[in-house]
PDB file of C-alpha atoms in Angstrom:
ATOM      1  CA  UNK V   1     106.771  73.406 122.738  1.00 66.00           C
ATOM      2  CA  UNK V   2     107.392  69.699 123.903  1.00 87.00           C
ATOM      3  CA  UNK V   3     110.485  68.271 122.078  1.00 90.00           C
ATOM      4  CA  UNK V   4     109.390  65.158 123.116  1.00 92.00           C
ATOM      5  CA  UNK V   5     106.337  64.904 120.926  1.00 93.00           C
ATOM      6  CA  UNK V   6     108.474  66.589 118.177  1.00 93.00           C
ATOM      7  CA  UNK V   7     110.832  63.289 117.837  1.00 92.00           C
ATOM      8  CA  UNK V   8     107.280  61.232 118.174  1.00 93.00           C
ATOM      9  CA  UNK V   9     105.524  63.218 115.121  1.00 93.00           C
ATOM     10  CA  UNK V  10     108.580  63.720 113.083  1.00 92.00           C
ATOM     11  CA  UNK V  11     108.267  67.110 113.205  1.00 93.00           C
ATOM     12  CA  UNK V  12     110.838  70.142 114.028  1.00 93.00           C
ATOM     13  CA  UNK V  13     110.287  73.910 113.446  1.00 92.00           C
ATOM     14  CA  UNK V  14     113.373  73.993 111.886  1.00 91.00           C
ATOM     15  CA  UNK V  15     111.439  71.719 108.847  1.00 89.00           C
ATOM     16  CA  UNK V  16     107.754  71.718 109.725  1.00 89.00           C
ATOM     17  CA  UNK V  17     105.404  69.824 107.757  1.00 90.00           C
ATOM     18  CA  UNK V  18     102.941  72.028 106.160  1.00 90.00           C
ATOM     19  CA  UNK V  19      99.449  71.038 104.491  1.00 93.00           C
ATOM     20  CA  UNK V  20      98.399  69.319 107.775  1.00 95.00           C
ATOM     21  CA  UNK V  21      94.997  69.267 109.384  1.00 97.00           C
ATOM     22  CA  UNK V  22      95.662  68.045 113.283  1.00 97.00           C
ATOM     23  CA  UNK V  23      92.210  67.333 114.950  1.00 97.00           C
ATOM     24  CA  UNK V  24      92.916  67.550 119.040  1.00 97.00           C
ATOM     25  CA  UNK V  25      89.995  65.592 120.842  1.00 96.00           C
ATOM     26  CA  UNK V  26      89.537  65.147 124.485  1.00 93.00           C
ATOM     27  CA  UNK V  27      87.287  62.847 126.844  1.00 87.00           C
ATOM     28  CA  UNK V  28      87.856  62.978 130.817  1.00 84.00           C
ATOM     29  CA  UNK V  29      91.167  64.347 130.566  1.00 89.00           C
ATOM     30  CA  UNK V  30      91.993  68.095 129.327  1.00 91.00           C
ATOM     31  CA  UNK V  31      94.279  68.138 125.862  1.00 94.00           C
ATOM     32  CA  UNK V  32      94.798  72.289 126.465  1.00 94.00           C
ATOM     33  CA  UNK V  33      98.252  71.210 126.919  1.00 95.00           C
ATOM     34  CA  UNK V  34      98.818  70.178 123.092  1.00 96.00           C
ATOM     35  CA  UNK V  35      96.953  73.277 121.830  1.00 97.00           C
ATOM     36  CA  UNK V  36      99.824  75.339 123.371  1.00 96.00           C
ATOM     37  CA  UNK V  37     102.548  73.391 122.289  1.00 96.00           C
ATOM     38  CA  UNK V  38     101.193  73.792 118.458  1.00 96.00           C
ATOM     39  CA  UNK V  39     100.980  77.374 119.410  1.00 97.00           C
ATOM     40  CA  UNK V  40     104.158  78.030 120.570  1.00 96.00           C
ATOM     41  CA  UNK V  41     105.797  74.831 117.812  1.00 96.00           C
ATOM     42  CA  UNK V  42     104.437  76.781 115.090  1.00 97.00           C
ATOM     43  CA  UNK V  43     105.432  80.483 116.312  1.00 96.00           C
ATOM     44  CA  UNK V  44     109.474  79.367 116.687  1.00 95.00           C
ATOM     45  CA  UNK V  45     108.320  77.948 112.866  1.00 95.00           C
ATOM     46  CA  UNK V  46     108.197  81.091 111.371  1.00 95.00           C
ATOM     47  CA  UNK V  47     104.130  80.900 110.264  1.00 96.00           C
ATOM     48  CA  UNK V  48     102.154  83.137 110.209  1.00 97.00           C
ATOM     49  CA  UNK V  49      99.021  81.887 112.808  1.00 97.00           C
ATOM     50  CA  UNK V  50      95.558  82.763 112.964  1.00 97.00           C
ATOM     51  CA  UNK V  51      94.629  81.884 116.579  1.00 97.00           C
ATOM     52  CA  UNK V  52      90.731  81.351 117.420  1.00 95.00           C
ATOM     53  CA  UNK V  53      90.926  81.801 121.207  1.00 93.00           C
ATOM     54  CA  UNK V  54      87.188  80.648 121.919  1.00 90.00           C
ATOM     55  CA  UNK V  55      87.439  79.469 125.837  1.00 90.00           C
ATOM     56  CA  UNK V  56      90.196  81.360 127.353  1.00 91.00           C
ATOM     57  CA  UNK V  57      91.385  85.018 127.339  1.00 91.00           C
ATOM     58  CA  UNK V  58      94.433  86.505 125.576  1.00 94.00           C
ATOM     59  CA  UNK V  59      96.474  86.814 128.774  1.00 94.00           C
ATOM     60  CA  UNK V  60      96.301  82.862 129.663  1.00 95.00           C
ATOM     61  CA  UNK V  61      97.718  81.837 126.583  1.00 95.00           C
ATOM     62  CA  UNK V  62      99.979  84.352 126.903  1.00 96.00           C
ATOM     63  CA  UNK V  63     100.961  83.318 130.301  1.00 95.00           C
ATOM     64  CA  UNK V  64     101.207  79.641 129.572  1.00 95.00           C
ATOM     65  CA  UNK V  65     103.305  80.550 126.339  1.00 95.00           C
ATOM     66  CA  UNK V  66     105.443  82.625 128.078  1.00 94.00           C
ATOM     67  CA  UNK V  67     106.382  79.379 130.437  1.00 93.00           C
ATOM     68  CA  UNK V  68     107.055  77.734 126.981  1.00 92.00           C
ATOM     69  CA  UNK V  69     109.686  79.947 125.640  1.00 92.00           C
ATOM     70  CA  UNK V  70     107.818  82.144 123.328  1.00 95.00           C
ATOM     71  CA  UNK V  71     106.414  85.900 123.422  1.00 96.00           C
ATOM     72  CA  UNK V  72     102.432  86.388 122.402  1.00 97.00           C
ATOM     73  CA  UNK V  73     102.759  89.852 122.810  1.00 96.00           C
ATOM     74  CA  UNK V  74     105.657  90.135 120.755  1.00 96.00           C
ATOM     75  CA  UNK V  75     104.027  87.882 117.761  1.00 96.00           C
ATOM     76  CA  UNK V  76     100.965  90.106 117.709  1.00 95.00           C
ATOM     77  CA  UNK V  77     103.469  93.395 117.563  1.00 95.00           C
ATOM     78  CA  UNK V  78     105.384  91.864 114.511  1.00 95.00           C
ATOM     79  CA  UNK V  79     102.299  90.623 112.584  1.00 94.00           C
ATOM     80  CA  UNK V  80     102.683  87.143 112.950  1.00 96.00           C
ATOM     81  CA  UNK V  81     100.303  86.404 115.568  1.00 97.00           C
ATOM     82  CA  UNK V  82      96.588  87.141 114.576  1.00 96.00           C
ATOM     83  CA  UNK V  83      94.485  86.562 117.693  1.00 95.00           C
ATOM     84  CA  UNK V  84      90.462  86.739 118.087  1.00 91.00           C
ATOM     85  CA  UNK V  85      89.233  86.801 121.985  1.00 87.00           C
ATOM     86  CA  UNK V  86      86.083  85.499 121.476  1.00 81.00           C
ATOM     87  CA  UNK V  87      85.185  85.855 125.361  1.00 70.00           C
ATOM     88  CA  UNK V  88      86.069  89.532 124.895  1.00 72.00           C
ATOM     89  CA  UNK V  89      84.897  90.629 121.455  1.00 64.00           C
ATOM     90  CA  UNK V  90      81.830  88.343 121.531  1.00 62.00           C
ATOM     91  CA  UNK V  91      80.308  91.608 124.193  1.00 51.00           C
ATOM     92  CA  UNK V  92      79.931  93.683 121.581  1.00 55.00           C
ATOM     93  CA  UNK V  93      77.016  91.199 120.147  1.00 54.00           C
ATOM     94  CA  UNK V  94      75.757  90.189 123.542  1.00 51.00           C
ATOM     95  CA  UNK V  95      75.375  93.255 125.044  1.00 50.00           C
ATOM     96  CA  UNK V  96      73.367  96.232 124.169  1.00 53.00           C
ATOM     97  CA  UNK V  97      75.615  98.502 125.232  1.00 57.00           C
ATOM     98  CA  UNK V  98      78.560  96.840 123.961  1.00 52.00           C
ATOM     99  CA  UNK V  99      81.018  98.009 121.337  1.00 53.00           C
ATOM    100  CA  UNK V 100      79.992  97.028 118.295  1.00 52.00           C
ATOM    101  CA  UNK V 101      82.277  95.110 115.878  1.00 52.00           C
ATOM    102  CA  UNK V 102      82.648  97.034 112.321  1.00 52.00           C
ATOM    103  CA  UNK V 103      82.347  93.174 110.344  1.00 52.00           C
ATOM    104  CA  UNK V 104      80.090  90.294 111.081  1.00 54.00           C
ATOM    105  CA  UNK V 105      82.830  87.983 112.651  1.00 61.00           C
ATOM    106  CA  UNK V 106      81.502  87.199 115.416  1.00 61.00           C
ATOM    107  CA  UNK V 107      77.788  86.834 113.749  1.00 61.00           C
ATOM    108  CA  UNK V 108      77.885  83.347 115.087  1.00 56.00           C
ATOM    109  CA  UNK V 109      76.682  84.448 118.577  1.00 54.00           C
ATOM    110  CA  UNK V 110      73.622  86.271 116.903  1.00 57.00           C
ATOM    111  CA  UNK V 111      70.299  83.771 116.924  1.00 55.00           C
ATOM    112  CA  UNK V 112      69.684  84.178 113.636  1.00 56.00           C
ATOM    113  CA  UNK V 113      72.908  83.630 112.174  1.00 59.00           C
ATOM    114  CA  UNK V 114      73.085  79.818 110.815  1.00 68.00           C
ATOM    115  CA  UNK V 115      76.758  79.645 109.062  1.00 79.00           C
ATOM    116  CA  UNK V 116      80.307  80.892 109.930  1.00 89.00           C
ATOM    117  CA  UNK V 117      81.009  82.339 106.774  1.00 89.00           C
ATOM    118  CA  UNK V 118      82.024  85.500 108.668  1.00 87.00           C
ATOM    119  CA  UNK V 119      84.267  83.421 110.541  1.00 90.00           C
ATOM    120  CA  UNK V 120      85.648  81.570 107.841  1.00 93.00           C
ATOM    121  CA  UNK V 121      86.233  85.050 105.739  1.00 92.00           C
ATOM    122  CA  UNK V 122      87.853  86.513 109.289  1.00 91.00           C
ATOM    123  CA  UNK V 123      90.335  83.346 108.845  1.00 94.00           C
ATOM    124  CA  UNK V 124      91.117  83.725 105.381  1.00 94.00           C
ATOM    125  CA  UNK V 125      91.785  87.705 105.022  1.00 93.00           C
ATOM    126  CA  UNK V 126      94.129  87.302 108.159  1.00 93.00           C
ATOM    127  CA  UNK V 127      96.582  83.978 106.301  1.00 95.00           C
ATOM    128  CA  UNK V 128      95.858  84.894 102.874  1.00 87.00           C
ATOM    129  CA  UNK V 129      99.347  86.701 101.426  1.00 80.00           C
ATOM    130  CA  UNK V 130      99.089  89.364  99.623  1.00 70.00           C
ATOM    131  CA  UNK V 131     100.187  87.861  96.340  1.00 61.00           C
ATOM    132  CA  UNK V 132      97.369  85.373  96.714  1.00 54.00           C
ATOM    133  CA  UNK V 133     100.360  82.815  96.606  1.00 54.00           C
ATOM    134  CA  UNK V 134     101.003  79.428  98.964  1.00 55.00           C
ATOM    135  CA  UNK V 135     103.553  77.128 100.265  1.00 61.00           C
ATOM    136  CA  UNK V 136     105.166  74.291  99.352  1.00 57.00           C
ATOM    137  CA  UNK V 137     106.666  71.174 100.813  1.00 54.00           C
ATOM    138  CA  UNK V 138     108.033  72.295 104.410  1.00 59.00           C
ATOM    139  CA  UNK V 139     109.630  75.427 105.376  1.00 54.00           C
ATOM    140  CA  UNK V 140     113.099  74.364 104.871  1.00 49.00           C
ATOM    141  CA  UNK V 141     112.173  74.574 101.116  1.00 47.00           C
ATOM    142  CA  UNK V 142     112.393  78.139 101.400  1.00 46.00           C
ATOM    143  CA  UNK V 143     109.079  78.697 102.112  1.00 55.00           C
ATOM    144  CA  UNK V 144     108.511  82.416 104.299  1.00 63.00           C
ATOM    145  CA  UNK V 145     105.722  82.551 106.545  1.00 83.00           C
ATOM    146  CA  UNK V 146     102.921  80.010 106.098  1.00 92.00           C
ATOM    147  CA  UNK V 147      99.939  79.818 107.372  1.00 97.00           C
ATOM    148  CA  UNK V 148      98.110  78.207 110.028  1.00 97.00           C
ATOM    149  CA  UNK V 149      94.951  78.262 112.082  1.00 98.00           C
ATOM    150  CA  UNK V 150      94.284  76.846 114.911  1.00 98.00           C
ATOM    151  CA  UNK V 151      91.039  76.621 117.247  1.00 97.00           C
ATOM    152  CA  UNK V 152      90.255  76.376 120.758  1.00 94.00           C
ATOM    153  CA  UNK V 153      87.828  74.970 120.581  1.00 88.00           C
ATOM    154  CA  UNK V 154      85.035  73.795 118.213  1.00 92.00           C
ATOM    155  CA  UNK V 155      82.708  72.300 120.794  1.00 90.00           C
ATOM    156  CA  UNK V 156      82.226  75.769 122.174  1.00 88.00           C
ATOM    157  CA  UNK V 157      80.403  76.956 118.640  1.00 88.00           C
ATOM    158  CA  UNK V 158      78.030  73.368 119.532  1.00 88.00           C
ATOM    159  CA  UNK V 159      77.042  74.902 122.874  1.00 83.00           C
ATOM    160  CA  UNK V 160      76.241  78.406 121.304  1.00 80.00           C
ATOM    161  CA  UNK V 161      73.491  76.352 118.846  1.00 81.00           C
ATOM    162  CA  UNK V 162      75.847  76.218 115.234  1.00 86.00           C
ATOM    163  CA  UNK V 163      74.772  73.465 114.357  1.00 89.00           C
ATOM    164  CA  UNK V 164      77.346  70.224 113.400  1.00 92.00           C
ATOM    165  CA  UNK V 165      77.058  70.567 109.828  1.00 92.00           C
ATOM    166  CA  UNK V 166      77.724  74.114 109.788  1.00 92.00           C
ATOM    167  CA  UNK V 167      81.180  73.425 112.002  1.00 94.00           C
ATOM    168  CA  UNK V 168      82.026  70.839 109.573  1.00 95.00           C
ATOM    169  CA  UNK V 169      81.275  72.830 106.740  1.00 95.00           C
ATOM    170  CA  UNK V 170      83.659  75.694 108.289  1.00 95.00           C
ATOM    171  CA  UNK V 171      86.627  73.149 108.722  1.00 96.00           C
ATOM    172  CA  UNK V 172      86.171  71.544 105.343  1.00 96.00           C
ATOM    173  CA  UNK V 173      86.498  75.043 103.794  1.00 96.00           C
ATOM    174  CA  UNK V 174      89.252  75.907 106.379  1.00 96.00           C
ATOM    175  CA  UNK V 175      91.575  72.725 104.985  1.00 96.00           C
ATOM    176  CA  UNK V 176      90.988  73.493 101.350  1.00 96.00           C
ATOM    177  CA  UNK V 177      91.692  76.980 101.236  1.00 96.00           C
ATOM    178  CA  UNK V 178      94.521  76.850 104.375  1.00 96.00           C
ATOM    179  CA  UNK V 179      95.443  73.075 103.977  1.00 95.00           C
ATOM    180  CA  UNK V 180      95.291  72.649 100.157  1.00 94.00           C
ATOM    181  CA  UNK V 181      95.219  75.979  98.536  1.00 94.00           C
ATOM    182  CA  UNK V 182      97.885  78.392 101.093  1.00 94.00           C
ATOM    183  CA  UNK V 183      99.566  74.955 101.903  1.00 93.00           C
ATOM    184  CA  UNK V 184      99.787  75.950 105.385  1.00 96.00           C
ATOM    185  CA  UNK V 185      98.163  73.778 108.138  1.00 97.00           C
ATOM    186  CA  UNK V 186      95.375  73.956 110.515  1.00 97.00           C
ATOM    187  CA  UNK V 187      94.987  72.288 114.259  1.00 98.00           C
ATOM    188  CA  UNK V 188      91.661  72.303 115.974  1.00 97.00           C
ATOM    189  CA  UNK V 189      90.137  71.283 119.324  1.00 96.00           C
ATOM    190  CA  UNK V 190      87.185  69.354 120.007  1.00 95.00           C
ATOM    191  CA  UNK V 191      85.882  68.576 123.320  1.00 90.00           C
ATOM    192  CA  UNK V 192      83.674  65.446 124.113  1.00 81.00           C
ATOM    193  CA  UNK V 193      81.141  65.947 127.030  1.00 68.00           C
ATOM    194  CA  UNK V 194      80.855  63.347 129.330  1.00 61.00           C
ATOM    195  CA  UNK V 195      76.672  64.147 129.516  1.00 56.00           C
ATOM    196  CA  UNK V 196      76.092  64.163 126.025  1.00 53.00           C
ATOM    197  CA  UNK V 197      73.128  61.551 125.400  1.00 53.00           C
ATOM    198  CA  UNK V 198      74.342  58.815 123.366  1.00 52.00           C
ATOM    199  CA  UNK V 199      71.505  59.377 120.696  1.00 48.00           C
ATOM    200  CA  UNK V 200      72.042  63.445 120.035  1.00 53.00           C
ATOM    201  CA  UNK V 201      72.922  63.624 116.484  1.00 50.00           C
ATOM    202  CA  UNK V 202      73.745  66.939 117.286  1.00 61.00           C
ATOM    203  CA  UNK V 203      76.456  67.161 119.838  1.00 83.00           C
ATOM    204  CA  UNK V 204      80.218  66.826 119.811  1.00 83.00           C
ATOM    205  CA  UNK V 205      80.470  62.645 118.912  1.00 88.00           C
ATOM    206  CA  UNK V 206      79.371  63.443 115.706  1.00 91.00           C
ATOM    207  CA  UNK V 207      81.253  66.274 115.133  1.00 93.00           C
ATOM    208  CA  UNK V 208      84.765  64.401 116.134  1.00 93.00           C
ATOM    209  CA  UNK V 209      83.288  61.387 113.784  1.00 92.00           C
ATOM    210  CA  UNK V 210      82.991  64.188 111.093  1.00 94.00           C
ATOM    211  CA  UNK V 211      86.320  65.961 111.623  1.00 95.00           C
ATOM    212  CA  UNK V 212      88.560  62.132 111.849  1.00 93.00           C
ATOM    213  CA  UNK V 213      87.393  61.801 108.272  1.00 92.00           C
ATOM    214  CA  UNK V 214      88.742  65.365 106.882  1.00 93.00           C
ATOM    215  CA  UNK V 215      92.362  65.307 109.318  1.00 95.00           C
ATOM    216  CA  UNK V 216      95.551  64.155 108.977  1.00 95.00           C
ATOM    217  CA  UNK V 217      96.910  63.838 111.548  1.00 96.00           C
ATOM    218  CA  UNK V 218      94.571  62.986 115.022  1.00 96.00           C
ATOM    219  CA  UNK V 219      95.322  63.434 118.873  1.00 96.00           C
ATOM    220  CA  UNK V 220      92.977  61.860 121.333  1.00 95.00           C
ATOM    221  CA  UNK V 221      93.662  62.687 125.266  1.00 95.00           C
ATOM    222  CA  UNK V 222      91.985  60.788 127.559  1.00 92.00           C
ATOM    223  CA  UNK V 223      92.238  59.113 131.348  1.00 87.00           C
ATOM    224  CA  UNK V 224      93.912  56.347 132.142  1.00 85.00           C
ATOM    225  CA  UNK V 225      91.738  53.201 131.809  1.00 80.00           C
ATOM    226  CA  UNK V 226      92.984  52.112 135.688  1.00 78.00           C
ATOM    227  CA  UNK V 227      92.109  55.362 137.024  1.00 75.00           C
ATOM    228  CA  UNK V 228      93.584  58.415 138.612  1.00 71.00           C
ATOM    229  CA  UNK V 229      97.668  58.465 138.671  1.00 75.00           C
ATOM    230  CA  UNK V 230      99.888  61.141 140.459  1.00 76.00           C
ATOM    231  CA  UNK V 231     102.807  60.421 138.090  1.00 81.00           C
ATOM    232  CA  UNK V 232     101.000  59.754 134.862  1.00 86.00           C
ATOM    233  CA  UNK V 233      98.006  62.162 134.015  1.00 88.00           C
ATOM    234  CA  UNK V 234      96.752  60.297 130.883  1.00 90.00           C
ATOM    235  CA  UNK V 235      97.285  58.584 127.507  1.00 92.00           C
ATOM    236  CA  UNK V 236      97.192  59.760 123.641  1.00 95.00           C
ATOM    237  CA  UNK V 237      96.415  58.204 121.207  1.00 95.00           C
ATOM    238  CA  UNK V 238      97.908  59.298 118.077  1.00 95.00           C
ATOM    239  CA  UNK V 239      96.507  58.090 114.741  1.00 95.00           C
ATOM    240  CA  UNK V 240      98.643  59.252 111.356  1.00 93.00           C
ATOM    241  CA  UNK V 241      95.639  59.219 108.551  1.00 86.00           C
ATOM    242  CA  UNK V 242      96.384  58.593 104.904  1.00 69.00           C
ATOM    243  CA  UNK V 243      94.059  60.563 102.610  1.00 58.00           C
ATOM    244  CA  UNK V 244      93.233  59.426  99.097  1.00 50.00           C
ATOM    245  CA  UNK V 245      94.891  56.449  98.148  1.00 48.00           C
ATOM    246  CA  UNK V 246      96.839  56.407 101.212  1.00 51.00           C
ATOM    247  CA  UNK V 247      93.416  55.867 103.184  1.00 49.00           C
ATOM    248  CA  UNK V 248      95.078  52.533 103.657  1.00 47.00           C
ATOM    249  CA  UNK V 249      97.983  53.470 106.020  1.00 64.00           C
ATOM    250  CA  UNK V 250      96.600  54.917 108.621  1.00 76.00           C
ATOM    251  CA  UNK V 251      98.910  53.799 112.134  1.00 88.00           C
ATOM    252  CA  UNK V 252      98.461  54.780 115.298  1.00 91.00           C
ATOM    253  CA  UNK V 253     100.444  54.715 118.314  1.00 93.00           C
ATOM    254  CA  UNK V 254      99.581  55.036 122.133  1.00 93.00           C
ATOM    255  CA  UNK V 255     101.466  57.017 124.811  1.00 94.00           C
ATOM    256  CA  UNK V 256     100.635  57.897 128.616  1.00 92.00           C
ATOM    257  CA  UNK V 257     102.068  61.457 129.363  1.00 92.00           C
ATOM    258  CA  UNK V 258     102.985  63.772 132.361  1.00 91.00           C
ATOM    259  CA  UNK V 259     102.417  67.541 131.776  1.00 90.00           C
ATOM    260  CA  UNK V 260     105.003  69.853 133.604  1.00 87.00           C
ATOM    261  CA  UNK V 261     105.099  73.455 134.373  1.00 81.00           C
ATOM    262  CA  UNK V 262     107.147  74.070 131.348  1.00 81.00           C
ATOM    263  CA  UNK V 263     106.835  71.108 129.584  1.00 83.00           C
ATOM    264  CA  UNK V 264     105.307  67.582 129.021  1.00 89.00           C
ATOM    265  CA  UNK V 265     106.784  64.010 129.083  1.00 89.00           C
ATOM    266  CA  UNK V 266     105.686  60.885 127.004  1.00 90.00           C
ATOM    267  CA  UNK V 267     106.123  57.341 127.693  1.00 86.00           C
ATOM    268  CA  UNK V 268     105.245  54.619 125.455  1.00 82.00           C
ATOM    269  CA  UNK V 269     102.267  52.935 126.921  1.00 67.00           C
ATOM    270  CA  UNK V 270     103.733  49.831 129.555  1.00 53.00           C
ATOM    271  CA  UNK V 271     106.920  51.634 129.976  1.00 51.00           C
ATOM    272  CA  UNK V 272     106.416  53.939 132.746  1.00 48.00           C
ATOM    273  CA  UNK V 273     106.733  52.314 136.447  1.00 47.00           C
ATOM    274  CA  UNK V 274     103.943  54.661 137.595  1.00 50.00           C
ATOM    275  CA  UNK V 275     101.561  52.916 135.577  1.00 47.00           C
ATOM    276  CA  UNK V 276     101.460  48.704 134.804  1.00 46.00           C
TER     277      UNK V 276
END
């Protein structure tokens, strides 16, 4: 967890904000470094997270949280930590002589598959309480447990042939029933290949263009426009979207940042001496 970028979103564990959607995008830079601090910001939070882990195995986030202060092993033990290892569990789909899974989570990787409704049904019966009851507010309300998802990453399900409208249908359903209905939260990544031809109507530009519209709250990593830095590894841009009526104040604000082995640094843009 970066307590820098706390003070910059206005956001502690001690008071979270809940009924967020936080889209994570990427281009020539790698934003794997905000995924884990959401991880490990919303763990010390108290919620109860539903964690997609799409690209990397259970024992690198675990590693990498374990840097951060906070215990995977120890979340999954107590019930708080719901984890899917898609690189592990997806074998049992893949291979012949895999394990097969007992419910059609993971139907996704199948060719004839065309929705993520097991997916999205996987999400739900893991944050849904038992009383069928949500949040409200933040969690110094009172508030026990809420829920969140969050996804690393969507641009994987692209590369596996789900198509874009399918992905956005899944997140859409993901912010009303999480978002709206649970009022818990949900942060997902989105990758944006550097090769991707500029007219592909099916590739991950239009899926970030889709996602910006349903978020609150976005995160864009990307290089430095002047190049490669030692000191300074990239910029964000952070853009705080209205929704509704509020479409209207959307602001955004720009920061370079350094990521450390146990932490990350932010500098508004112009005032670091490693970068003019």
């Amino acid at each position: 967890m970066f307590t820098e970028l706390n003070s910059i979103l206005n956001n502690t564990p001690d008071n979270c904000k809940l009924g967020e959607f936080v889209l994570i995008m990427d281009r020539k830079a790698d934003a794997s470094f905000l995924v884990h601090h959401f991880l490990s910001f919303y763990l010390r939070a108290g919620c109860k997270v539903c964690f997609l882990g799409l690209v990397q195995s259970f024992s690198h986030y675990s590693a990498v949280s374990q840097r951060l202060g906070v215990s995977l092993a120890q979340a999954k033990e107590k019930g708080q930590l719901v984890f899917l290892e898609g690189l592990k569990d997806c074998l049992g789909v893949l291979l012949p002589d895999g394990p097969k899974p007992d419910c059609p989570t993971l139907d996704f990787f199948r060719p004839q598959c065309l929705d993520l409704r097991g997916l999205f049904e996987f999400v739900l019966s893991s944050l849904s309480p038992p009383g069928g009851a949500g949040c409200e507010g933040d969690i110094g309300s009172g508030c026990a447990s809420p829920p969140v998802l969050i996804v690393d990453d969507l641009s994987v399900l692209l590369s596996l042939g789900v198509s874009v409208g399918a992905v956005l249908d899944f997140a859409h359903y993901c912010k009303a029933n999480i978002c709206h209905e649970l009022k818990g939260s949900s942060v997902m990544l989105v990758r944006c290949e550097e090769e991707e031809d500029e007219g592909d109507e099916e590739g991950s530009e239009m899926l970030q263009r889709g996602l910006m519209h349903q978020c609150t709250l976005a995160l864009q990593v990307q290089g430095l426009p002047t190049g490669y830095c030692r000191d300074i590894h990239g910029q964000v841009d952070i853009c705080w979207r209205g929704q509704g009526q509020q479409q209207q104040q959307n602001q955004k604000k720009v920061f370079q940042y350094k990521v450390q082995d146990k932490g990350a640094s932010f500098f508004a843009r112009g005032t670091s001496s490693a970068v003019l």
